[in-house]
A tleap script that builds the chain and sets N, CA, C and O, in Angstrom:
source leaprc.protein.ff14SB
mol = sequence {
  NMET THR SER PRO GLN ASP VAL LEU ILE ARG
  LEU ALA GLY VAL ILE GLU SER ARG LEU PRO
  ALA GLN GLY GLY ASP PRO ASP SER SER TYR
  VAL ALA ARG LEU LEU HIE LYS GLY PRO ASP
  ALA PHE LEU LYS LYS ILE GLY GLU GLU ALA
  THR GLU VAL VAL MET ALA ALA LYS ASP ALA
  ASP HIE GLY SER PRO LYS GLU LYS ILE VAL
  ASN GLU VAL ALA ASP LEU TRP PHE HIE CYS
  MET ILE ALA LEU ALA HIE TYR GLY LEU THR
  PRO GLU ASP VAL VAL ALA GLU LEU ALA ARG
  ARG GLU GLY THR SER GLY ILE GLU GLU LYS
  ALA LEU ARG LYS ALA LEU ALA ARG GLU LYS
  SER CGLU
}
set mol.1.N position { -49.387 12.526 -3.838 }
set mol.1.CA position { -50.717 13.012 -4.173 }
set mol.1.C position { -51.763 11.977 -3.742 }
set mol.1.O position { -51.577 10.775 -3.931 }
set mol.2.N position { -52.834 12.451 -3.175 }
set mol.2.CA position { -53.902 11.582 -2.716 }
set mol.2.C position { -54.806 11.213 -3.885 }
set mol.2.O position { -55.212 12.076 -4.665 }
set mol.3.N position { -55.116 9.937 -4.000 }
set mol.3.CA position { -55.987 9.501 -5.090 }
set mol.3.C position { -57.447 9.736 -4.715 }
set mol.3.O position { -57.794 9.765 -3.534 }
set mol.4.N position { -58.300 9.902 -5.723 }
set mol.4.CA position { -59.732 10.053 -5.439 }
set mol.4.C position { -60.282 8.872 -4.646 }
set mol.4.O position { -61.131 9.044 -3.771 }
set mol.5.N position { -59.795 7.681 -4.955 }
set mol.5.CA position { -60.269 6.497 -4.239 }
set mol.5.C position { -59.884 6.569 -2.759 }
set mol.5.O position { -60.675 6.185 -1.897 }
set mol.6.N position { -58.676 7.058 -2.458 }
set mol.6.CA position { -58.258 7.198 -1.063 }
set mol.6.C position { -59.185 8.149 -0.311 }
set mol.6.O position { -59.561 7.887 0.832 }
set mol.7.N position { -59.546 9.244 -0.956 }
set mol.7.CA position { -60.434 10.219 -0.320 }
set mol.7.C position { -61.788 9.572 -0.026 }
set mol.7.O position { -62.328 9.725 1.070 }
set mol.8.N position { -62.333 8.852 -1.003 }
set mol.8.CA position { -63.626 8.197 -0.806 }
set mol.8.C position { -63.559 7.154 0.303 }
set mol.8.O position { -64.482 7.041 1.110 }
set mol.9.N position { -62.477 6.397 0.343 }
set mol.9.CA position { -62.323 5.372 1.380 }
set mol.9.C position { -62.264 6.013 2.764 }
set mol.9.O position { -62.918 5.544 3.695 }
set mol.10.N position { -61.481 7.084 2.899 }
set mol.10.CA position { -61.399 7.768 4.200 }
set mol.10.C position { -62.747 8.351 4.607 }
set mol.10.O position { -63.168 8.208 5.755 }
set mol.11.N position { -63.421 9.004 3.673 }
set mol.11.CA position { -64.722 9.586 3.976 }
set mol.11.C position { -65.731 8.504 4.352 }
set mol.11.O position { -66.518 8.676 5.283 }
set mol.12.N position { -65.702 7.398 3.628 }
set mol.12.CA position { -66.607 6.285 3.954 }
set mol.12.C position { -66.338 5.790 5.369 }
set mol.12.O position { -67.274 5.462 6.097 }
set mol.13.N position { -65.076 5.734 5.765 }
set mol.13.CA position { -64.738 5.303 7.125 }
set mol.13.C position { -65.301 6.246 8.178 }
set mol.13.O position { -65.814 5.802 9.205 }
set mol.14.N position { -65.208 7.531 7.927 }
set mol.14.CA position { -65.767 8.516 8.862 }
set mol.14.C position { -67.279 8.344 8.943 }
set mol.14.O position { -67.845 8.320 10.036 }
set mol.15.N position { -67.930 8.224 7.796 }
set mol.15.CA position { -69.389 8.051 7.779 }
set mol.15.C position { -69.776 6.785 8.529 }
set mol.15.O position { -70.706 6.807 9.336 }
set mol.16.N position { -69.079 5.681 8.277 }
set mol.16.CA position { -69.385 4.427 8.967 }
set mol.16.C position { -69.220 4.565 10.474 }
set mol.16.O position { -69.960 3.946 11.238 }
set mol.17.N position { -68.258 5.372 10.905 }
set mol.17.CA position { -68.046 5.558 12.346 }
set mol.17.C position { -69.204 6.325 12.985 }
set mol.17.O position { -69.341 6.328 14.209 }
set mol.18.N position { -70.030 6.967 12.176 }
set mol.18.CA position { -71.175 7.725 12.684 }
set mol.18.C position { -72.463 6.908 12.717 }
set mol.18.O position { -73.495 7.393 13.179 }
set mol.19.N position { -72.405 5.669 12.228 }
set mol.19.CA position { -73.586 4.807 12.267 }
set mol.19.C position { -74.036 4.605 13.715 }
set mol.19.O position { -73.200 4.544 14.616 }
set mol.20.N position { -75.348 4.501 13.948 }
set mol.20.CA position { -75.825 4.262 15.311 }
set mol.20.C position { -75.171 3.042 15.956 }
set mol.20.O position { -74.848 3.069 17.144 }
set mol.21.N position { -74.975 1.978 15.187 }
set mol.21.CA position { -74.356 0.764 15.727 }
set mol.21.C position { -72.904 0.991 16.149 }
set mol.21.O position { -72.358 0.229 16.947 }
set mol.22.N position { -72.284 2.037 15.613 }
set mol.22.CA position { -70.894 2.363 15.962 }
set mol.22.C position { -70.839 3.449 17.042 }
set mol.22.O position { -69.757 3.924 17.387 }
set mol.23.N position { -71.980 3.835 17.564 }
set mol.23.CA position { -72.021 4.842 18.610 }
set mol.23.C position { -72.061 6.268 18.118 }
set mol.23.O position { -71.745 7.190 18.870 }
set mol.24.N position { -72.448 6.474 16.854 }
set mol.24.CA position { -72.539 7.833 16.319 }
set mol.24.C position { -73.470 8.690 17.164 }
set mol.24.O position { -74.582 8.268 17.481 }
set mol.25.N position { -73.036 9.868 17.526 }
set mol.25.CA position { -73.787 10.754 18.410 }
set mol.25.C position { -74.535 11.816 17.601 }
set mol.25.O position { -73.911 12.717 17.040 }
set mol.26.N position { -75.871 11.716 17.534 }
set mol.26.CA position { -76.641 12.678 16.751 }
set mol.26.C position { -76.580 14.107 17.288 }
set mol.26.O position { -76.934 15.047 16.577 }
set mol.27.N position { -76.139 14.278 18.527 }
set mol.27.CA position { -76.027 15.628 19.084 }
set mol.27.C position { -74.747 16.333 18.649 }
set mol.27.O position { -74.643 17.557 18.733 }
set mol.28.N position { -73.768 15.547 18.179 }
set mol.28.CA position { -72.492 16.171 17.811 }
set mol.28.C position { -72.072 15.928 16.367 }
set mol.28.O position { -71.030 16.421 15.937 }
set mol.29.N position { -72.874 15.170 15.608 }
set mol.29.CA position { -72.493 14.832 14.245 }
set mol.29.C position { -73.693 14.949 13.308 }
set mol.29.O position { -74.747 14.361 13.549 }
set mol.30.N position { -73.512 15.717 12.238 }
set mol.30.CA position { -74.547 15.855 11.209 }
set mol.30.C position { -74.885 14.494 10.601 }
set mol.30.O position { -76.058 14.162 10.429 }
set mol.31.N position { -73.861 13.713 10.278 }
set mol.31.CA position { -74.076 12.394 9.681 }
set mol.31.C position { -74.844 11.504 10.639 }
set mol.31.O position { -75.816 10.859 10.245 }
set mol.32.N position { -74.418 11.462 11.895 }
set mol.32.CA position { -75.110 10.639 12.891 }
set mol.32.C position { -76.562 11.085 13.045 }
set mol.32.O position { -77.454 10.254 13.216 }
set mol.33.N position { -76.799 12.394 12.985 }
set mol.33.CA position { -78.166 12.915 13.100 }
set mol.33.C position { -79.026 12.415 11.948 }
set mol.33.O position { -80.152 11.966 12.162 }
set mol.34.N position { -78.498 12.491 10.720 }
set mol.34.CA position { -79.265 11.994 9.564 }
set mol.34.C position { -79.529 10.492 9.687 }
set mol.34.O position { -80.638 10.023 9.430 }
set mol.35.N position { -78.504 9.754 10.079 }
set mol.35.CA position { -78.659 8.304 10.224 }
set mol.35.C position { -79.639 7.965 11.339 }
set mol.35.O position { -80.427 7.028 11.212 }
set mol.36.N position { -79.592 8.716 12.419 }
set mol.36.CA position { -80.488 8.493 13.554 }
set mol.36.C position { -81.948 8.731 13.140 }
set mol.36.O position { -82.851 8.016 13.575 }
set mol.37.N position { -82.161 9.745 12.296 }
set mol.37.CA position { -83.520 10.056 11.847 }
set mol.37.C position { -84.063 8.994 10.901 }
set mol.37.O position { -85.277 8.869 10.738 }
set mol.38.N position { -83.171 8.230 10.278 }
set mol.38.CA position { -83.600 7.158 9.390 }
set mol.38.C position { -83.556 7.528 7.924 }
set mol.38.O position { -83.242 8.660 7.557 }
set mol.39.N position { -83.879 6.547 7.090 }
set mol.39.CA position { -83.760 6.728 5.636 }
set mol.39.C position { -84.501 7.942 5.084 }
set mol.39.O position { -83.996 8.599 4.173 }
set mol.40.N position { -85.674 8.255 5.606 }
set mol.40.CA position { -86.399 9.396 5.045 }
set mol.40.C position { -85.560 10.672 5.088 }
set mol.40.O position { -85.619 11.484 4.164 }
set mol.41.N position { -84.780 10.852 6.151 }
set mol.41.CA position { -83.979 12.072 6.295 }
set mol.41.C position { -82.879 12.143 5.247 }
set mol.41.O position { -82.746 13.158 4.562 }
set mol.42.N position { -82.080 11.072 5.108 }
set mol.42.CA position { -80.977 11.170 4.148 }
set mol.42.C position { -81.452 11.001 2.709 }
set mol.42.O position { -80.822 11.527 1.792 }
set mol.43.N position { -82.540 10.285 2.495 }
set mol.43.CA position { -83.069 10.175 1.135 }
set mol.43.C position { -83.640 11.510 0.667 }
set mol.43.O position { -83.508 11.869 -0.503 }
set mol.44.N position { -84.269 12.240 1.574 }
set mol.44.CA position { -84.752 13.586 1.234 }
set mol.44.C position { -83.578 14.478 0.843 }
set mol.44.O position { -83.667 15.234 -0.124 }
set mol.45.N position { -82.474 14.390 1.595 }
set mol.45.CA position { -81.291 15.197 1.273 }
set mol.45.C position { -80.730 14.815 -0.096 }
set mol.45.O position { -80.296 15.688 -0.847 }
set mol.46.N position { -80.733 13.538 -0.425 }
set mol.46.CA position { -80.248 13.111 -1.741 }
set mol.46.C position { -81.098 13.754 -2.835 }
set mol.46.O position { -80.564 14.247 -3.828 }
set mol.47.N position { -82.413 13.749 -2.656 }
set mol.47.CA position { -83.292 14.382 -3.638 }
set mol.47.C position { -83.024 15.869 -3.764 }
set mol.47.O position { -82.977 16.407 -4.870 }
set mol.48.N position { -82.847 16.537 -2.624 }
set mol.48.CA position { -82.559 17.971 -2.648 }
set mol.48.C position { -81.244 18.254 -3.350 }
set mol.48.O position { -81.155 19.166 -4.172 }
set mol.49.N position { -80.223 17.474 -3.029 }
set mol.49.CA position { -78.904 17.705 -3.620 }
set mol.49.C position { -78.915 17.404 -5.119 }
set mol.49.O position { -78.262 18.107 -5.890 }
set mol.50.N position { -79.640 16.380 -5.538 }
set mol.50.CA position { -79.733 16.067 -6.966 }
set mol.50.C position { -80.371 17.234 -7.720 }
set mol.50.O position { -79.933 17.592 -8.813 }
set mol.51.N position { -81.399 17.817 -7.128 }
set mol.51.CA position { -82.049 18.983 -7.736 }
set mol.51.C position { -81.072 20.153 -7.817 }
set mol.51.O position { -81.050 20.879 -8.811 }
set mol.52.N position { -80.270 20.335 -6.778 }
set mol.52.CA position { -79.296 21.433 -6.779 }
set mol.52.C position { -78.213 21.225 -7.840 }
set mol.52.O position { -77.702 22.194 -8.401 }
set mol.53.N position { -77.860 19.963 -8.118 }
set mol.53.CA position { -76.909 19.678 -9.201 }
set mol.53.C position { -77.515 20.121 -10.532 }
set mol.53.O position { -76.860 20.781 -11.339 }
set mol.54.N position { -78.757 19.753 -10.743 }
set mol.54.CA position { -79.436 20.119 -11.992 }
set mol.54.C position { -79.491 21.637 -12.144 }
set mol.54.O position { -79.207 22.173 -13.215 }
set mol.55.N position { -79.855 22.316 -11.072 }
set mol.55.CA position { -79.969 23.775 -11.135 }
set mol.55.C position { -78.602 24.430 -11.374 }
set mol.55.O position { -78.499 25.392 -12.134 }
set mol.56.N position { -77.562 23.912 -10.728 }
set mol.56.CA position { -76.221 24.473 -10.934 }
set mol.56.C position { -75.774 24.282 -12.385 }
set mol.56.O position { -75.149 25.166 -12.970 }
set mol.57.N position { -76.095 23.129 -12.956 }
set mol.57.CA position { -75.723 22.882 -14.354 }
set mol.57.C position { -76.492 23.811 -15.288 }
set mol.57.O position { -75.922 24.364 -16.229 }
set mol.58.N position { -77.772 23.976 -15.028 }
set mol.58.CA position { -78.564 24.886 -15.855 }
set mol.58.C position { -78.051 26.314 -15.722 }
set mol.58.O position { -77.973 27.044 -16.711 }
set mol.59.N position { -77.700 26.714 -14.497 }
set mol.59.CA position { -77.165 28.062 -14.283 }
set mol.59.C position { -75.833 28.241 -15.013 }
set mol.59.O position { -75.548 29.318 -15.536 }
set mol.60.N position { -75.016 27.177 -15.048 }
set mol.60.CA position { -73.724 27.257 -15.746 }
set mol.60.C position { -73.929 27.497 -17.238 }
set mol.60.O position { -73.107 28.142 -17.889 }
set mol.61.N position { -75.019 26.980 -17.768 }
set mol.61.CA position { -75.340 27.232 -19.179 }
set mol.61.C position { -75.641 28.701 -19.445 }
set mol.61.O position { -75.637 29.150 -20.591 }
set mol.62.N position { -75.901 29.440 -18.374 }
set mol.62.CA position { -76.245 30.855 -18.509 }
set mol.62.C position { -75.222 31.763 -17.823 }
set mol.62.O position { -75.538 32.882 -17.420 }
set mol.63.N position { -73.982 31.255 -17.699 }
set mol.63.CA position { -72.903 32.101 -17.239 }
set mol.63.C position { -72.477 31.961 -15.788 }
set mol.63.O position { -71.477 32.559 -15.388 }
set mol.64.N position { -73.198 31.194 -14.992 }
set mol.64.CA position { -72.777 31.016 -13.594 }
set mol.64.C position { -71.520 30.154 -13.546 }
set mol.64.O position { -71.255 29.382 -14.468 }
set mol.65.N position { -70.749 30.285 -12.470 }
set mol.65.CA position { -69.501 29.511 -12.364 }
set mol.65.C position { -69.750 27.998 -12.370 }
set mol.65.O position { -70.628 27.495 -11.670 }
set mol.66.N position { -68.962 27.293 -13.171 }
set mol.66.CA position { -69.081 25.834 -13.261 }
set mol.66.C position { -68.669 25.159 -11.959 }
set mol.66.O position { -69.063 24.022 -11.700 }
set mol.67.N position { -67.879 25.850 -11.138 }
set mol.67.CA position { -67.449 25.276 -9.861 }
set mol.67.C position { -68.640 24.952 -8.960 }
set mol.67.O position { -68.564 24.067 -8.107 }
set mol.68.N position { -69.729 25.670 -9.158 }
set mol.68.CA position { -70.946 25.402 -8.370 }
set mol.68.C position { -71.435 23.985 -8.640 }
set mol.68.O position { -71.962 23.332 -7.740 }
set mol.69.N position { -71.267 23.505 -9.858 }
set mol.69.CA position { -71.656 22.122 -10.182 }
set mol.69.C position { -70.829 21.162 -9.339 }
set mol.69.O position { -71.361 20.211 -8.766 }
set mol.70.N position { -69.532 21.413 -9.266 }
set mol.70.CA position { -68.645 20.553 -8.477 }
set mol.70.C position { -69.083 20.548 -7.018 }
set mol.70.O position { -69.151 19.490 -6.394 }
set mol.71.N position { -69.380 21.722 -6.474 }
set mol.71.CA position { -69.806 21.813 -5.081 }
set mol.71.C position { -71.081 21.014 -4.830 }
set mol.71.O position { -71.193 20.307 -3.828 }
set mol.72.N position { -72.028 21.131 -5.737 }
set mol.72.CA position { -73.301 20.432 -5.558 }
set mol.72.C position { -73.155 18.925 -5.762 }
set mol.72.O position { -73.798 18.142 -5.063 }
set mol.73.N position { -72.316 18.514 -6.714 }
set mol.73.CA position { -72.072 17.079 -6.903 }
set mol.73.C position { -71.380 16.506 -5.670 }
set mol.73.O position { -71.677 15.384 -5.261 }
set mol.74.N position { -70.459 17.265 -5.073 }
set mol.74.CA position { -69.804 16.805 -3.837 }
set mol.74.C position { -70.848 16.588 -2.745 }
set mol.74.O position { -70.795 15.586 -2.031 }
set mol.75.N position { -71.795 17.515 -2.608 }
set mol.75.CA position { -72.864 17.340 -1.612 }
set mol.75.C position { -73.700 16.110 -1.925 }
set mol.75.O position { -74.059 15.352 -1.023 }
set mol.76.N position { -74.013 15.907 -3.202 }
set mol.76.CA position { -74.810 14.747 -3.605 }
set mol.76.C position { -74.069 13.449 -3.299 }
set mol.76.O position { -74.641 12.531 -2.710 }
set mol.77.N position { -72.812 13.370 -3.692 }
set mol.77.CA position { -72.027 12.160 -3.426 }
set mol.77.C position { -71.954 11.887 -1.932 }
set mol.77.O position { -72.104 10.746 -1.495 }
set mol.78.N position { -71.722 12.935 -1.150 }
set mol.78.CA position { -71.622 12.788 0.295 }
set mol.78.C position { -72.898 12.162 0.865 }
set mol.78.O position { -72.830 11.215 1.649 }
set mol.79.N position { -74.044 12.684 0.475 }
set mol.79.CA position { -75.296 12.144 1.003 }
set mol.79.C position { -75.580 10.741 0.458 }
set mol.79.O position { -76.179 9.916 1.148 }
set mol.80.N position { -75.157 10.476 -0.763 }
set mol.80.CA position { -75.277 9.105 -1.292 }
set mol.80.C position { -74.398 8.144 -0.497 }
set mol.80.O position { -74.769 6.989 -0.284 }
set mol.81.N position { -73.241 8.617 -0.061 }
set mol.81.CA position { -72.355 7.772 0.746 }
set mol.81.C position { -72.975 7.468 2.111 }
set mol.81.O position { -72.741 6.400 2.676 }
set mol.82.N position { -73.753 8.392 2.632 }
set mol.82.CA position { -74.477 8.121 3.879 }
set mol.82.C position { -75.480 6.993 3.645 }
set mol.82.O position { -75.601 6.085 4.468 }
set mol.83.N position { -76.193 7.050 2.530 }
set mol.83.CA position { -77.139 5.981 2.196 }
set mol.83.C position { -76.413 4.651 2.031 }
set mol.83.O position { -76.872 3.626 2.536 }
set mol.84.N position { -75.285 4.661 1.328 }
set mol.84.CA position { -74.521 3.422 1.170 }
set mol.84.C position { -74.170 2.826 2.524 }
set mol.84.O position { -74.359 1.630 2.750 }
set mol.85.N position { -73.658 3.662 3.426 }
set mol.85.CA position { -73.264 3.168 4.750 }
set mol.85.C position { -74.464 2.597 5.499 }
set mol.85.O position { -74.356 1.550 6.136 }
set mol.86.N position { -75.580 3.265 5.427 }
set mol.86.CA position { -76.794 2.787 6.108 }
set mol.86.C position { -77.167 1.384 5.638 }
set mol.86.O position { -77.594 0.547 6.434 }
set mol.87.N position { -77.004 1.138 4.358 }
set mol.87.CA position { -77.389 -0.148 3.784 }
set mol.87.C position { -76.237 -1.153 3.736 }
set mol.87.O position { -76.343 -2.195 3.088 }
set mol.88.N position { -75.140 -0.835 4.423 }
set mol.88.CA position { -74.018 -1.768 4.494 }
set mol.88.C position { -73.217 -1.870 3.211 }
set mol.88.O position { -72.586 -2.894 2.948 }
set mol.89.N position { -73.238 -0.820 2.414 }
set mol.89.CA position { -72.509 -0.804 1.148 }
set mol.89.C position { -71.382 0.224 1.227 }
set mol.89.O position { -71.327 1.034 2.153 }
set mol.90.N position { -70.488 0.176 0.243 }
set mol.90.CA position { -69.323 1.056 0.243 }
set mol.90.C position { -69.120 1.687 -1.138 }
set mol.90.O position { -69.694 1.230 -2.127 }
set mol.91.N position { -68.306 2.729 -1.194 }
set mol.91.CA position { -67.959 3.286 -2.511 }
set mol.91.C position { -67.308 2.233 -3.412 }
set mol.91.O position { -67.472 2.270 -4.632 }
set mol.92.N position { -66.578 1.305 -2.816 }
set mol.92.CA position { -65.958 0.241 -3.611 }
set mol.92.C position { -67.007 -0.593 -4.341 }
set mol.92.O position { -66.765 -1.058 -5.454 }
set mol.93.N position { -68.177 -0.784 -3.716 }
set mol.93.CA position { -69.262 -1.516 -4.383 }
set mol.93.C position { -69.721 -0.764 -5.630 }
set mol.93.O position { -69.998 -1.374 -6.663 }
set mol.94.N position { -69.799 0.553 -5.529 }
set mol.94.CA position { -70.211 1.370 -6.671 }
set mol.94.C position { -69.143 1.328 -7.759 }
set mol.94.O position { -69.457 1.186 -8.941 }
set mol.95.N position { -67.884 1.452 -7.357 }
set mol.95.CA position { -66.785 1.399 -8.329 }
set mol.95.C position { -66.762 0.036 -9.023 }
set mol.95.O position { -66.527 -0.038 -10.229 }
set mol.96.N position { -67.000 -1.026 -8.283 }
set mol.96.CA position { -67.035 -2.367 -8.884 }
set mol.96.C position { -68.157 -2.467 -9.919 }
set mol.96.O position { -67.979 -3.078 -10.972 }
set mol.97.N position { -69.303 -1.872 -9.620 }
set mol.97.CA position { -70.407 -1.892 -10.575 }
set mol.97.C position { -70.075 -1.070 -11.819 }
set mol.97.O position { -70.387 -1.479 -12.938 }
set mol.98.N position { -69.445 0.080 -11.625 }
set mol.98.CA position { -69.024 0.875 -12.777 }
set mol.98.C position { -68.005 0.118 -13.617 }
set mol.98.O position { -68.050 0.166 -14.846 }
set mol.99.N position { -67.094 -0.577 -12.960 }
set mol.99.CA position { -66.095 -1.368 -13.681 }
set mol.99.C position { -66.772 -2.494 -14.461 }
set mol.99.O position { -66.382 -2.800 -15.588 }
set mol.100.N position { -67.783 -3.104 -13.855 }
set mol.100.CA position { -68.511 -4.187 -14.540 }
set mol.100.C position { -69.176 -3.653 -15.803 }
set mol.100.O position { -69.238 -4.347 -16.818 }
set mol.101.N position { -69.670 -2.426 -15.741 }
set mol.101.CA position { -70.368 -1.832 -16.882 }
set mol.101.C position { -69.418 -1.257 -17.931 }
set mol.101.O position { -69.828 -0.988 -19.061 }
set mol.102.N position { -68.168 -1.071 -17.564 }
set mol.102.CA position { -67.218 -0.430 -18.464 }
set mol.102.C position { -67.155 -1.172 -19.790 }
set mol.102.O position { -67.051 -2.398 -19.835 }
set mol.103.N position { -67.219 -0.405 -20.858 }
set mol.103.CA position { -67.137 -0.988 -22.194 }
set mol.103.C position { -68.462 -1.510 -22.713 }
set mol.103.O position { -68.537 -1.995 -23.842 }
set mol.104.N position { -69.512 -1.418 -21.900 }
set mol.104.CA position { -70.836 -1.872 -22.317 }
set mol.104.C position { -71.643 -0.664 -22.751 }
set mol.104.O position { -71.635 0.371 -22.085 }
set mol.105.N position { -72.321 -0.795 -23.839 }
set mol.105.CA position { -73.185 0.279 -24.314 }
set mol.105.C position { -74.250 0.563 -23.263 }
set mol.105.O position { -74.845 -0.361 -22.709 }
set mol.106.N position { -74.487 1.837 -22.992 }
set mol.106.CA position { -75.534 2.209 -22.048 }
set mol.106.C position { -76.892 1.717 -22.487 }
set mol.106.O position { -77.716 1.338 -21.654 }
set mol.107.N position { -77.135 1.716 -23.770 }
set mol.107.CA position { -78.413 1.226 -24.300 }
set mol.107.C position { -78.538 -0.272 -24.050 }
set mol.107.O position { -79.593 -0.750 -23.631 }
set mol.108.N position { -77.464 -1.010 -24.306 }
set mol.108.CA position { -77.479 -2.454 -24.069 }
set mol.108.C position { -77.618 -2.764 -22.583 }
set mol.108.O position { -78.358 -3.672 -22.205 }
set mol.109.N position { -76.908 -2.010 -21.736 }
set mol.109.CA position { -76.967 -2.221 -20.291 }
set mol.109.C position { -78.389 -2.029 -19.775 }
set mol.109.O position { -78.877 -2.835 -18.982 }
set mol.110.N position { -79.048 -0.974 -20.216 }
set mol.110.CA position { -80.412 -0.703 -19.772 }
set mol.110.C position { -81.360 -1.801 -20.250 }
set mol.110.O position { -82.226 -2.239 -19.492 }
set mol.111.N position { -81.211 -2.243 -21.474 }
set mol.111.CA position { -82.060 -3.318 -22.001 }
set mol.111.C position { -81.846 -4.610 -21.213 }
set mol.111.O position { -82.800 -5.333 -20.927 }
set mol.112.N position { -80.593 -4.895 -20.865 }
set mol.112.CA position { -80.299 -6.100 -20.087 }
set mol.112.C position { -80.939 -6.025 -18.706 }
set mol.112.O position { -81.524 -7.003 -18.242 }
set mol.113.N position { -80.833 -4.870 -18.043 }
set mol.113.CA position { -81.451 -4.715 -16.717 }
set mol.113.C position { -82.963 -4.890 -16.795 }
set mol.113.O position { -83.558 -5.503 -15.908 }
set mol.114.N position { -83.598 -4.358 -17.849 }
set mol.114.CA position { -85.047 -4.514 -18.011 }
set mol.114.C position { -85.414 -5.983 -18.221 }
set mol.114.O position { -86.394 -6.470 -17.658 }
set mol.115.N position { -84.623 -6.684 -19.032 }
set mol.115.CA position { -84.898 -8.104 -19.290 }
set mol.115.C position { -84.745 -8.912 -18.008 }
set mol.115.O position { -85.568 -9.782 -17.724 }
set mol.116.N position { -83.708 -8.638 -17.235 }
set mol.116.CA position { -83.512 -9.353 -15.971 }
set mol.116.C position { -84.637 -9.062 -14.986 }
set mol.116.O position { -85.071 -9.958 -14.264 }
set mol.117.N position { -85.108 -7.835 -14.948 }
set mol.117.CA position { -86.229 -7.483 -14.067 }
set mol.117.C position { -87.487 -8.213 -14.464 }
set mol.117.O position { -88.244 -8.665 -13.605 }
set mol.118.N position { -87.724 -8.336 -15.780 }
set mol.118.CA position { -88.897 -9.079 -16.254 }
set mol.118.C position { -88.814 -10.525 -15.855 }
set mol.118.O position { -89.809 -11.109 -15.426 }
set mol.119.N position { -87.619 -11.127 -15.989 }
set mol.119.CA position { -87.432 -12.525 -15.611 }
set mol.119.C position { -87.730 -12.748 -14.130 }
set mol.119.O position { -88.362 -13.738 -13.762 }
set mol.120.N position { -87.279 -11.835 -13.294 }
set mol.120.CA position { -87.517 -11.966 -11.856 }
set mol.120.C position { -88.971 -11.848 -11.492 }
set mol.120.O position { -89.427 -12.481 -10.540 }
set mol.121.N position { -89.713 -11.041 -12.238 }
set mol.121.CA position { -91.124 -10.815 -11.909 }
set mol.121.C position { -92.025 -11.953 -12.411 }
set mol.121.O position { -93.185 -12.050 -12.012 }
set mol.122.N position { -91.496 -12.796 -13.272 }
set mol.122.CA position { -92.316 -13.898 -13.834 }
set mol.122.C position { -92.278 -15.113 -12.968 }
set mol.122.O position { -92.906 -16.121 -13.291 }
savepdb mol mol.pdb
quit
């Protein structure tokens, strides 16, 4: 059985191969086209997909199939992975951050991030 991490690693590799620096061809690849257009293109898609996740969840509350949420989250993750690749980051970086936060109260984590941001701005 394939692990979720294996799937993310393989997908990240495909996305990275579409980077302009790797010779990604915007005429033959959707990912390369988004990357070629620059951050505004893939960031806009992330916003659109996030909205579609919200709408699918709201629709599920009113009887629509919950699988639509999965489909929209997959689209969101995919476009987020394009952003990660553009900025030289990987799904492993995200997993490491989630692991770092594991066992920490979300309220405490948010307060800590705010305190650190204040320190940096002073």
